[in-house]
XYZ file of C-alpha atoms in Angstrom:
579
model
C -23.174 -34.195 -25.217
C -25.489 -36.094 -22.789
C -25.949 -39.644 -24.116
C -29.938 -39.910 -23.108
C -30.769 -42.863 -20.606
C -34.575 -44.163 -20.784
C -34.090 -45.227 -16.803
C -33.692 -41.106 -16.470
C -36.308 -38.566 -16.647
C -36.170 -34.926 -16.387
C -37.918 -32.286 -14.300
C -38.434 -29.170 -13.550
C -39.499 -28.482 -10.255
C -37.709 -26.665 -7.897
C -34.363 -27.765 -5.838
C -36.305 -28.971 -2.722
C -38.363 -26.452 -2.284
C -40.402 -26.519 1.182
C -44.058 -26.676 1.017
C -46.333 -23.861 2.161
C -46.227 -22.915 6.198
C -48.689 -21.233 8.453
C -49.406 -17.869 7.945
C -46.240 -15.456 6.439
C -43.323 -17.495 5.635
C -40.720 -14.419 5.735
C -38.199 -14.618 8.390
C -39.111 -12.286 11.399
C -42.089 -10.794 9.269
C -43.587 -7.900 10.714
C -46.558 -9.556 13.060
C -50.211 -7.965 13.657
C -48.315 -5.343 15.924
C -46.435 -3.796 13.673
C -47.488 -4.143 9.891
C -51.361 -3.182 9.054
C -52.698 -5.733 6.532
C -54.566 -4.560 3.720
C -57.514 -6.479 1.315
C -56.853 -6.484 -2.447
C -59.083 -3.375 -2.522
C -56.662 -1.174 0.257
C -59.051 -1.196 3.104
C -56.952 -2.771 6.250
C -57.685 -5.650 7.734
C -58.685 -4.764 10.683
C -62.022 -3.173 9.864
C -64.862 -5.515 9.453
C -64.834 -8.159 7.148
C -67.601 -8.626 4.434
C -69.848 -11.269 6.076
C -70.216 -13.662 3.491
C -66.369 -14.151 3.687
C -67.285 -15.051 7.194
C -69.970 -17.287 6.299
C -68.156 -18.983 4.264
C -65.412 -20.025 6.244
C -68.191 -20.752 9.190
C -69.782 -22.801 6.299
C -66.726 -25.192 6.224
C -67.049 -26.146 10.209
C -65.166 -23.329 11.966
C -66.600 -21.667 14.448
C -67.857 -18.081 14.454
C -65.094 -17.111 17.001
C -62.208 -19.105 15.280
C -62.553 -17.320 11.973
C -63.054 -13.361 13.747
C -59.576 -14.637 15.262
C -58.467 -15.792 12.396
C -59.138 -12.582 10.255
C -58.059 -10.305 13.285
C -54.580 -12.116 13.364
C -53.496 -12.173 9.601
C -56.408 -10.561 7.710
C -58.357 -12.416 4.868
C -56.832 -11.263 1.816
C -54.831 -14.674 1.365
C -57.244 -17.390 1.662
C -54.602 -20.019 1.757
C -53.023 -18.500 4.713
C -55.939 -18.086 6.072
C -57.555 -21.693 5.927
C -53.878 -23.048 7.314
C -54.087 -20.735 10.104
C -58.025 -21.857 11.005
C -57.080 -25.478 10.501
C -54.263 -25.526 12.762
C -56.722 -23.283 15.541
C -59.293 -26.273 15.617
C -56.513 -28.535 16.056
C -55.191 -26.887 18.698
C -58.311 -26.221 20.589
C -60.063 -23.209 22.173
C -57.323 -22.621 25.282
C -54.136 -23.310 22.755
C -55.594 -20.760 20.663
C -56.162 -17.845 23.303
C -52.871 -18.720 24.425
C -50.541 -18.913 21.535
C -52.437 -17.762 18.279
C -50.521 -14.513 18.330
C -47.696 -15.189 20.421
C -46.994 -18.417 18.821
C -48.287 -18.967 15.740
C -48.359 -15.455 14.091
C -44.716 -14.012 13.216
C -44.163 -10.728 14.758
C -41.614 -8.079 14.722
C -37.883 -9.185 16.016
C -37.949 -5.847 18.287
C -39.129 -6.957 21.203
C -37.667 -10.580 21.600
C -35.339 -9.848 24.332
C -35.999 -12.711 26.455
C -34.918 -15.796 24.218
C -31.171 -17.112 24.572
C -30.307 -18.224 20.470
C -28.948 -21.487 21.449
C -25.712 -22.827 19.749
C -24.375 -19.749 18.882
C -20.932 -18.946 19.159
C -20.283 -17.052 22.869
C -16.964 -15.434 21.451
C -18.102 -14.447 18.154
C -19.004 -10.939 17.703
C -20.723 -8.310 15.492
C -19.633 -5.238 14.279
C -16.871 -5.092 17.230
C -19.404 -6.090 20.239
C -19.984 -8.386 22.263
C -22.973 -10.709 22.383
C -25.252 -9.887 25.220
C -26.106 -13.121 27.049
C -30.201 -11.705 26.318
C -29.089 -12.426 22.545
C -29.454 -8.298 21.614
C -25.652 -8.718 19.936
C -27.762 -10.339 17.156
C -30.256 -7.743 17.071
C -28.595 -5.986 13.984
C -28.586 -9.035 12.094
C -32.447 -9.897 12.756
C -33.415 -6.039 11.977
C -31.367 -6.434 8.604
C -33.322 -9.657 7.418
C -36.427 -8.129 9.079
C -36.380 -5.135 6.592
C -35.379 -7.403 3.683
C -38.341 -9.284 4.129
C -40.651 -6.323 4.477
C -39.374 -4.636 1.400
C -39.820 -8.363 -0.238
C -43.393 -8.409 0.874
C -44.038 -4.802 -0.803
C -42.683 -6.292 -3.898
C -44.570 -9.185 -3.864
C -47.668 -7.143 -2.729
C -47.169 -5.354 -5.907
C -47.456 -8.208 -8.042
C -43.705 -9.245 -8.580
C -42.517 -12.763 -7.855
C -41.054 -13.201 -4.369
C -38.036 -14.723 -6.218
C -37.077 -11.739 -8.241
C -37.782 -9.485 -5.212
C -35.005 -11.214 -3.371
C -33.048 -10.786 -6.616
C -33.557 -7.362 -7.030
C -32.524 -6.656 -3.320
C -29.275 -8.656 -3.493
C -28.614 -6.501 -6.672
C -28.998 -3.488 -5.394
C -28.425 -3.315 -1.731
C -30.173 -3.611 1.319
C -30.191 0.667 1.213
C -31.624 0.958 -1.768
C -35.142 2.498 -2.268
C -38.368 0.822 -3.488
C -38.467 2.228 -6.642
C -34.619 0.977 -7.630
C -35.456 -2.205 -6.620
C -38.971 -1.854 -9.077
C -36.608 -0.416 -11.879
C -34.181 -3.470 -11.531
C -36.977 -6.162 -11.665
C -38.279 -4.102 -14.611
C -34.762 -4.332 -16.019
C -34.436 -8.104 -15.440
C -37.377 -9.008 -16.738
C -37.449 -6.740 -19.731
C -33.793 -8.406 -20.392
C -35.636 -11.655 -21.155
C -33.538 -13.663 -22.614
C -30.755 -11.550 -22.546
C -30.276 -11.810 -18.695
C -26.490 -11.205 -18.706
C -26.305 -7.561 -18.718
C -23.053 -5.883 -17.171
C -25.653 -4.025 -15.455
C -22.906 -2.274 -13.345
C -22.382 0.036 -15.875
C -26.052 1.809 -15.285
C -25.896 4.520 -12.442
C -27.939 3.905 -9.779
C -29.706 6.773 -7.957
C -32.482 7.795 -5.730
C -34.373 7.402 -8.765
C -33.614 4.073 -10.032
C -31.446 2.791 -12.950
C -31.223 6.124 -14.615
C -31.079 4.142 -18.178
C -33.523 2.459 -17.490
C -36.671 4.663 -15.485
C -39.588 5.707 -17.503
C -38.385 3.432 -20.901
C -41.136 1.346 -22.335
C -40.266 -2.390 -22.493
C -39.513 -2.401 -25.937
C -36.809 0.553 -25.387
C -35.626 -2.151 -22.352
C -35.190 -4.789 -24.613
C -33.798 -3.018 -27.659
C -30.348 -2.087 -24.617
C -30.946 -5.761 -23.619
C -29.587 -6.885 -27.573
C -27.360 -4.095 -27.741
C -25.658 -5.520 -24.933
C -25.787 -9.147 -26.003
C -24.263 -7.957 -28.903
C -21.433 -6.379 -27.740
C -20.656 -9.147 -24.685
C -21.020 -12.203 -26.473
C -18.335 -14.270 -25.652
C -15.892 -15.297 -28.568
C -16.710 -16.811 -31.408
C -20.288 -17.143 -30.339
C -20.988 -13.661 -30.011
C -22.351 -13.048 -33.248
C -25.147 -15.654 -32.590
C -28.898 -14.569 -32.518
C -30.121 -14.589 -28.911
C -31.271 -18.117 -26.853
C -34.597 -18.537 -26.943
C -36.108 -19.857 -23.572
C -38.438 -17.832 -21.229
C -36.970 -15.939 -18.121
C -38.576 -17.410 -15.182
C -38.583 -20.756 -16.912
C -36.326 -23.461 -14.601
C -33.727 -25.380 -16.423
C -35.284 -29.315 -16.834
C -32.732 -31.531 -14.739
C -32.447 -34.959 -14.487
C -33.720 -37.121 -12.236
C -32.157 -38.743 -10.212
C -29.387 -35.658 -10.087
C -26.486 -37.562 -10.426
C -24.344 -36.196 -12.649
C -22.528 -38.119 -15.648
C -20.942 -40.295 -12.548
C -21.295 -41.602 -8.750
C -18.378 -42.854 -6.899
C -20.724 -45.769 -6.461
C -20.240 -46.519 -10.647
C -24.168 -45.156 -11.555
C -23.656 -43.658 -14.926
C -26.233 -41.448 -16.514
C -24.095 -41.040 -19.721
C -21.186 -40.007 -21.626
C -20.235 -36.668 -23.803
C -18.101 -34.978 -26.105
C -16.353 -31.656 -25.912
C -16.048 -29.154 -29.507
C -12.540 -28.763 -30.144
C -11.989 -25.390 -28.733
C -13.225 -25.880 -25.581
C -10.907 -29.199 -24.604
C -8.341 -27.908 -22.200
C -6.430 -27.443 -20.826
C -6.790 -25.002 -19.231
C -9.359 -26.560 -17.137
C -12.273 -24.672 -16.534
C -14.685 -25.280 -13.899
C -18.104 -23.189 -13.328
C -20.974 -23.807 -10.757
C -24.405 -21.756 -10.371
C -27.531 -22.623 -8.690
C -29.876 -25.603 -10.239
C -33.005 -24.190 -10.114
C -31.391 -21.295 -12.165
C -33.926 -20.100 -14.801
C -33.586 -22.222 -18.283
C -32.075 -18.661 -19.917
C -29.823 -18.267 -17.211
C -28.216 -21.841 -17.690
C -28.375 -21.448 -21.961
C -26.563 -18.436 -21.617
C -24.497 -19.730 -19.397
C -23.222 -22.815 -21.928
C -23.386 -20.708 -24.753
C -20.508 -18.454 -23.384
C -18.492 -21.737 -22.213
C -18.363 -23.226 -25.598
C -22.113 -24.844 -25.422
C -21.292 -27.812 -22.929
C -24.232 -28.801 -21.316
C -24.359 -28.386 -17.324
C -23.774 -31.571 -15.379
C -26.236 -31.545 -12.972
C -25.162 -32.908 -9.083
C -27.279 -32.875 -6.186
C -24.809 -33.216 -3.297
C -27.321 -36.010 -1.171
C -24.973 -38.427 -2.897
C -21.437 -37.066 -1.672
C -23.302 -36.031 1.680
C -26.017 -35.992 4.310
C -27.301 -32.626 3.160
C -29.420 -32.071 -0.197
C -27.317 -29.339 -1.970
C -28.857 -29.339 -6.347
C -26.041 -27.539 -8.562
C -24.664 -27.597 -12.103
C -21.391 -27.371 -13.539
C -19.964 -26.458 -16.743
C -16.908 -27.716 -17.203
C -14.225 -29.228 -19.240
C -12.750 -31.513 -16.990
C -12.510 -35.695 -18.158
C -15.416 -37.452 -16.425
C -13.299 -40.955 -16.674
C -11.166 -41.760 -13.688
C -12.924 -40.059 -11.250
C -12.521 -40.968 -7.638
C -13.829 -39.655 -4.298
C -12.231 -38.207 -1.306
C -11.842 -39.973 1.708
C -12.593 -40.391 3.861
C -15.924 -40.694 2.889
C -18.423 -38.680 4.499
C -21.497 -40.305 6.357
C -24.737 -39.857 4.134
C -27.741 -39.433 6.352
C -28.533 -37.523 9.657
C -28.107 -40.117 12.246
C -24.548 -41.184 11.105
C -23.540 -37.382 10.559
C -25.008 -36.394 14.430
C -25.998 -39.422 15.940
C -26.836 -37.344 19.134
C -29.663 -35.951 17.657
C -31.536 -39.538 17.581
C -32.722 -39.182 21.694
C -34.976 -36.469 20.578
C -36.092 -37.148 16.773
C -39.688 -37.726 17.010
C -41.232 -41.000 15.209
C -43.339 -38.890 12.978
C -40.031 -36.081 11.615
C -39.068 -38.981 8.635
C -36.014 -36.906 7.231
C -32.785 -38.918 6.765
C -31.045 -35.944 4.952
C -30.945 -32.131 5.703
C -32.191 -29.808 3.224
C -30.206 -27.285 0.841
C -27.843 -24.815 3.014
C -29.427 -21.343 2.589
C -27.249 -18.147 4.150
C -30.076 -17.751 7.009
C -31.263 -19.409 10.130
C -34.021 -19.433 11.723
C -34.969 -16.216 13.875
C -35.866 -16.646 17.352
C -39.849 -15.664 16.827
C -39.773 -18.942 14.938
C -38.238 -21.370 17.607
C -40.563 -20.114 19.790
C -43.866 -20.770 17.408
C -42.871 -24.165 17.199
C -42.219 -24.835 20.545
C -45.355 -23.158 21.657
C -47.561 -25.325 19.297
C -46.344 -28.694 20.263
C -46.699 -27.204 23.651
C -50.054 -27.579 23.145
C -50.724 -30.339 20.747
C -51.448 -33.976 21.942
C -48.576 -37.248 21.621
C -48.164 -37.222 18.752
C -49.408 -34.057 17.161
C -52.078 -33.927 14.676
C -51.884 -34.695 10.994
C -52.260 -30.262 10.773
C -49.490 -29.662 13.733
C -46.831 -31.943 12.369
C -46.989 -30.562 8.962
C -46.559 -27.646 9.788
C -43.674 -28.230 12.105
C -42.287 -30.482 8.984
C -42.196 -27.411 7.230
C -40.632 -25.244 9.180
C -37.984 -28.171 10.238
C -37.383 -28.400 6.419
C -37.085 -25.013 5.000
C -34.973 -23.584 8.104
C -32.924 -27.316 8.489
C -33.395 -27.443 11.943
C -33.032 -30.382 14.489
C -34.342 -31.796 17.613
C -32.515 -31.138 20.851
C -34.897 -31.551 23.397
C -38.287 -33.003 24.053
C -40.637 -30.558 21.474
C -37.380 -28.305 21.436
C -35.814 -27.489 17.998
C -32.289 -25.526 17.111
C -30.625 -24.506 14.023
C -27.719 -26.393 13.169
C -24.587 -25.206 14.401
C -21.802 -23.529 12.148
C -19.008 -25.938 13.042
C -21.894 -28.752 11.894
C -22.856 -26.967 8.646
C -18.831 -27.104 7.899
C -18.286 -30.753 8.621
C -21.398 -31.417 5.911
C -19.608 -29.155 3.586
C -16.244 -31.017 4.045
C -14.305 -28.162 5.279
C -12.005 -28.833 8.445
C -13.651 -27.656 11.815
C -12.953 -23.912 12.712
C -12.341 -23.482 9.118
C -14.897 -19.813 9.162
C -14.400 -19.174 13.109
C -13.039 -15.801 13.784
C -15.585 -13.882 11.843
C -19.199 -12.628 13.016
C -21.782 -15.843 14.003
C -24.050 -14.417 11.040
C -21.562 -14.137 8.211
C -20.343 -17.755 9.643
C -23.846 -18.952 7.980
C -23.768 -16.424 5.192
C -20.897 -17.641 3.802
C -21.348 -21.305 4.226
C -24.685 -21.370 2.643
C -22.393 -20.144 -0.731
C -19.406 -22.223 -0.390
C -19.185 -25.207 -2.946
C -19.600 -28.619 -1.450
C -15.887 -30.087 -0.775
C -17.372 -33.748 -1.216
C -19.161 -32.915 -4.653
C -16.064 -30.482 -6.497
C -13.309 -32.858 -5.099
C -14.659 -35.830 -6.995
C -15.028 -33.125 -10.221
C -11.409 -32.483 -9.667
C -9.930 -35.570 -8.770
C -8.785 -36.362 -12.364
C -6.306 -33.508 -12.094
C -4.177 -35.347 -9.981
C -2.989 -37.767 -12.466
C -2.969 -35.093 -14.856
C -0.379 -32.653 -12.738
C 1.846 -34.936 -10.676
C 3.981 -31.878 -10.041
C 1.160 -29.203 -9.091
C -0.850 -26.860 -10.814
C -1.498 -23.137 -10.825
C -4.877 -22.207 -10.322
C -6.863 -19.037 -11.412
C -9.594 -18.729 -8.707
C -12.636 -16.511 -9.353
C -15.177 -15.261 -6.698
C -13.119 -17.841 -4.263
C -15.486 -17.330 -1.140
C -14.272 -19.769 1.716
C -11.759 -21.712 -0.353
C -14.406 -24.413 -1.154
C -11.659 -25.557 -4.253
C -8.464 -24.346 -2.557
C -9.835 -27.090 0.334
C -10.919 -30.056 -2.181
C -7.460 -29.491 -4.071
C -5.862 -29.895 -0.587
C -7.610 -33.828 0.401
C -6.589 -34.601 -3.572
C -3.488 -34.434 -2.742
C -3.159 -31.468 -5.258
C 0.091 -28.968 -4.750
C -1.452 -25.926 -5.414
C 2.224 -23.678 -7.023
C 0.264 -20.943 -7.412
C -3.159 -19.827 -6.475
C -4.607 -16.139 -8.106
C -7.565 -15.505 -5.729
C -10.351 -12.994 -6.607
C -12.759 -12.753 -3.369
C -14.342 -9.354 -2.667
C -15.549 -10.008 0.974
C -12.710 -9.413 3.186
C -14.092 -12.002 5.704
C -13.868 -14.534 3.026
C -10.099 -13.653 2.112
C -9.745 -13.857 6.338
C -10.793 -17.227 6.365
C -8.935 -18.262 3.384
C -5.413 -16.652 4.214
C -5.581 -18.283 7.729
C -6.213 -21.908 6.496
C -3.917 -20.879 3.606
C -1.044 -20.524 5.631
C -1.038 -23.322 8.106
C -1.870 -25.783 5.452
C 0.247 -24.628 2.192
C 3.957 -23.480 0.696
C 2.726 -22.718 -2.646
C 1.779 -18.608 -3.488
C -1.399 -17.229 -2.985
C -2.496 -13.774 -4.461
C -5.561 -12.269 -3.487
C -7.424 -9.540 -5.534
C -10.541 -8.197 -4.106
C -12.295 -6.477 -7.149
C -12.445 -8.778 -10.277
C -12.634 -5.742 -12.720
C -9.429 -5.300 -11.517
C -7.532 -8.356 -13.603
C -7.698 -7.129 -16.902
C -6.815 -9.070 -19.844
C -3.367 -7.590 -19.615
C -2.797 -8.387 -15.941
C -4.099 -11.946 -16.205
C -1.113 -12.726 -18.977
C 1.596 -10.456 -17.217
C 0.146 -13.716 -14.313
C 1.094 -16.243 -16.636
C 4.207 -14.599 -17.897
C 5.657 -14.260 -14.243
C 3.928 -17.950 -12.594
C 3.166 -19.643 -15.828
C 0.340 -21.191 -17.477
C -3.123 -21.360 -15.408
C -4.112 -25.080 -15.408
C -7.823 -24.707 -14.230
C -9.663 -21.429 -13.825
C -12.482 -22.257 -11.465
C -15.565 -20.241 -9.947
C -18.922 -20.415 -8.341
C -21.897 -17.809 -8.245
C -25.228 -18.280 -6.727
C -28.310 -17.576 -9.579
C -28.391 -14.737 -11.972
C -25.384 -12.340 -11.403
C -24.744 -10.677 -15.106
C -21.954 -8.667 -14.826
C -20.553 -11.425 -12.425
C -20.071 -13.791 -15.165
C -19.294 -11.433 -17.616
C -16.323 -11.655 -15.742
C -15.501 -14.848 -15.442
C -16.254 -15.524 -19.255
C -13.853 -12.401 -19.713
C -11.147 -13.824 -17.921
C -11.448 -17.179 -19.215
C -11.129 -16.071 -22.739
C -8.072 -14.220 -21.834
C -6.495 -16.767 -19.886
C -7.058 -19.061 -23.552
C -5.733 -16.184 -25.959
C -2.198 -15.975 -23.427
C -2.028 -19.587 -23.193
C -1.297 -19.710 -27.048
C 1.400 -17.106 -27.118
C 3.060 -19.188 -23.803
C-alpha cells in the first residue's frame, strides 16, 4: 500500500483536458451547410430567433448585426458557444468577420476541402491500396470516417448522454452500427454501474440493439450486471460483494503524478504486496488515468487489490501522457533508459523555435490521442490570425491555445500551424524511427496514440534485468506496436520467448518487422485472445517454460477485454504451480 505523503495531494480532474474552443469542438463537424441546428424545443435554427434572446446579447455590447451572424452561423441553443463565437467576431472586426466567420471560424463538412495539401504526411503511404492524390482526396476516407463518428457523437450528446460515453459506445460497437445499438450500449454501461466489467461480447448485437438488453427496465439491467459479477469474479475475490464507487466518477490521482519513483530519486512512497500476488510471474497492467473510479477498483480488485501507480509520462518525456499501472513488479532498483530523452519541446524539435510565437507558453506537448487535426481546422486557425493584429487579442490567442493544445500541433511558419509528424510522435514515444512506416498515414497515428510510452514502462521494467540475467519469456496481451517488446530491447532484456496476442494485423506488421531485424529469441503471434484458453496457455509453458511477466495495456473501459487478461493471468498462476 501507498505510504501517504503530506507534500502530495490528490485530484480528480481530468488528464489534461483542453479547455472549451469556438463553436463545435468535433473534428470535421458538419458546418452550417450541411447539418440544420435545432433549439431545445426542435424548431431549427435558422428561423427567427425570439427577440429577447437578441436583446440580450445586444444588451452585453454586440452589435445588432454581430449577434444575427452569430445565430445564423451556429444557432443559439448553446449560449456558451455562442458568446465565444460573438467575442471572437468583435475581436476580429467587421471585414474579418464577413470574410472568415463561416469559412474560418465555423467547422464545416470535410466534403468539399479539395484544395488544401495536409502537410507532413507521408507521400508513399497509402490507404486502402491507393495512392494519395497530391489534392489530399487519398485521405478523404479517413476524414468521412471521423466525420460520421462525430455526427453520430453529437446525436448522442444531443440526446442527453455524455460525449464521453458516446465515444465509448461507438468504439464498442462499431463505426456501422445504428443509433439505437449505440443507445442500448450506453444504457447497458451505465445500468452496469458498478459492475462495468461485463463480457459484454456474449450479447448479440442486431439491428435492434443488444437483444438482452432492449426494452429491460434498469433494475432488470442491473440484476444481469451482478449475475455477471458473480460468475467473473476473478479468484479468490470473486465471492466479494460488488465495489462501491459511482460510474462516471474519475479515479483521485496524485499530484504531482509521479509514481512511487523518478529516476531523479522523488519518492512519493513505499508499499506492500498480499502474499498471493508477489511474483513471479510478473504481471504488468496499464489503462487510461482518467479511467472512471469503478473502472480502476475493479480493476485492483481482480489483480489481487494493489493499488494503481499512477505516472504521467512529462517526467520520462516531452509529451504529457497520465496512466496507471497495476503491477507486481519491485519498485527498488529502478533505473532509466538511456539515453535519456530530452524533456521539453525546444530540446525534442528545436526547429520549431523560429516560428513559436511569444504568447504559445507550452514547454511540453499534450497527451497523444489516435487523431489529428482535419484540414477545416488548419485552415480556421490560419484564417483568424490572418486577421488578428501582432500579437492577437487576449480572445484570438485563446482560442488558438486551444486548438494548439487539444490537437498538439506546432508552429511551422509565420501564423502557420501542422500536426506533428508520425516519425516525431515515435521518437516522443521512444520507439526507433520507421518503427510504424509501411502501414496507412492514419493508422500510423491510430496506433501510436495507444502504444505505451517506451521511456515510462522501461523504467517499470528495468528491475527485471537483474532478476533474469539469462532472459525471460514473456506472455504479451493486446501487444499493439511492441511498446514492451521495444523497452525490453534498450534493457538489455533477451526476450527467449515472446507469446503475442494483437488482433490488428497492422500492429502484428509492425511488430514482426522490427521483431526480426532486432531479435533471435521466438515470437508467437495469436490474433484473437479468446483463442488461448487456459489449456493452451499451460501446453505454452509446458513446451517454452514458465512465463516470467505477463504484460498488457488497454485504453478505458473494455470489459470483456480484461476479462481476458485477468483470465489468462490466473491461468498462467494455476500452471506455474504444477511446473
Amino acid at each position: 500500500m501507498v505510504d501517504s505523503d503530506d507534500s502530495f495531494e490528490w485530484e480528480s480532474d481530468a488528464e489534461a483536458e483542453p479547455s472549451s474552443v469556438l463553436a463545435l469542438r468535433n473534428m470535421d463537424a458538419a458546418g452550417p451547410s450541411t447539418l440544420v441546428r435545432q433549439d431545445p424545443n426542435g424548431r431549427a435554427s435558422g428561423e427567427a430567433p425570439p427577440n429577447s434572446v437578441v436583446e440580450g446579447y445586444v444588451g452585453m455590447g454586440f452589435t445588432r448585426e454581430i449577434v444575427l451572424k452569430g445565430i445564423k452561423d451556429i444557432g443559439h441553443s448553446d449560449s456558451n458557444a455562442l458568446l465565444e463565437l460573438l467575442l471572437t467576431y468583435k475581436t476580429l472586426g467587421d471585414e474579418a468577420v464577413g470574410n472568415c466567420s463561416t469559412s474560418g471560424l465555423i467547422p464545416q463538412s470535410v466534403e468539399d476541402d479539395d484544395d488544401f495539401d495536409f502537410e507532413n504526411w507521408d507521400g508513399d503511404d497509402n490507404a486502402d491500396g491507393r495512392e494519395r492524390n497530391s489534392d489530399g482526396s487519398g485521405h478523404e476516407d479517413f476524414l468521412q470516417e471521423m466525420s460520421e463518428k462525430d455526427k453520430k457523437i453529437k446525436s448522442l450528446v444531443n440526446m442527453g448522454f455524455p460525449e464521453d460515453e458516446a465515444n465509448r459506445a461507438i468504439t464498442t460497437c462499431g463505426m456501422d452500427a445504428a443509433l439505437s445499438v449505440l443507445v442500448d450500449s450506453i444504457y447497458a454501461s451505465q445500468a452496469a454501474g458498478n459492475c462495468s466489467y461485463m463480457n459484454l461480447s456474449e450479447y448479440e448485437v442486431t439491428d435492434r440493439g443488444f437483444d438482452s438488453f432492449g426494452g429491460r427496465k434498469k433494475a432488470r439491467l442491473m440484476e444481469e450486471s451482478k449475475k455477471k459479477m458473480k460468475r467473473y469474479g476473478g479468484g479468490a475475490q470473486g465471492s466479494r460483494p460488488p465495489l462501491h464507487g459511482f460510474h462516471g466518477e474519475l479515479m483521485p490521482r496524485p499530484n504531482p503524478m509521479v509514481g512511487f519513483n523518478l529516476p531523479s530519486g522523488r519518492q512519493s512512497g513505499t508499499r506492500s504486496l498480499p502474499k498471493q500476488a508477489v511474483g513471479p510471474p510478473y504481471f504488468y497492467y496499464e489503462n487510461m488515468a482518467r479511467a472512471p473510479k469503478s473502472v480502476w477498483m475493479e480493476i485492483s480488485r481482480s489483480l489481487y487489490d494493489i493499488e494503481p501507480e499512477f505516472v504521467d509520462s512529462k517526467y520520462f518525456c516531452a509529451a504529457v501522457r497520465e496512466r496507471g499501472y497495476v503491477h507486481n513488479l519491485p519498485i527498488e532498483k529502478r533505473s532509466p533508459l538511456r539515453p535519456l530523452p530530452p524533456k521539453t519541446i525546444f530540446e525534442a524539435f528545436p526547429h520549431y523555435k523560429k516560428w513559436w510565437p511569444t504568447w504559445d507558453h507550452r514547454e511540453q506537448l499534450n497527451c497523444f490521442d489516435t487523431r489529428v487535426a482535419s484540414p477545416k481546422q488548419i485552415k480556421q486557425i490560419e484564417c483568424t490570425l490572418a486577421s488578428s493584429s501582432t500579437p492577437p487579442p487576449i480572445t484570438v490567442q485563446k482560442y488558438v491555445m486551444d486548438q494548439c493544445r487539444e490537437w498538439n500541433l506546432v508552429w511551422v511558419g509565420k501564423n502557420k500551424v501542422a500536426p506533428l509528424e508520425q516519425d516525431e510522435m515515435e521518437y516522443l514515444h521512444g520507439f526507433p524511427r520507421n518503427h510504424t512506416r509501411g502501414v496507412a498515414c492514419r493508422k500510423r497515428y491510430m496506433c501510436l496514440g495507444n502504444s505505451f510510452q517506451v521511456d515510462t514502462v522501461g523504467y517499470h521494467l528495468s528491475v527485471l534485468k537483474d532478476l533474469f540475467p539469462n532472459g525471460i519469456n514473456v506472455l504479451s496481451l493486446f501487444t499493439g506496436i511492441g511498446g514492451a517488446e521495444v523497452a525490453l530491447h534498450r534493457l538489455g532484456i533477451h526476450m527467449k520467448t515472446v507469446i503475442s496476442i494483437e488482433i490488428s494485423e497492422d500492429n502484428r506488421r509492425i511488430l514482426r518487422g522490427w521483431w526480426d531485424q532486432t531479435q533471435t529469441g521466438t515470437l508467437i503471434e495469436i490474433a484473437d485472445v479468446k483463442s488461448l484458453t487456459n489449456d493452451k496457455v499451460a501446453s505454452f509453458m509446458r513446451r517454452y517454460g514458465r512465463f516470467d511477466l505477463v504484460i498488457g495495456g488497454l485504453e478505458g473501459e473494455q470489459p470483456a477485454l480484461f476479462y481476458h487478461y485477468s483470465r489468462i493471468l490466473n491461468a498462467v498462476k494455476s500452471a506455474t504451480t504444477r511446473i
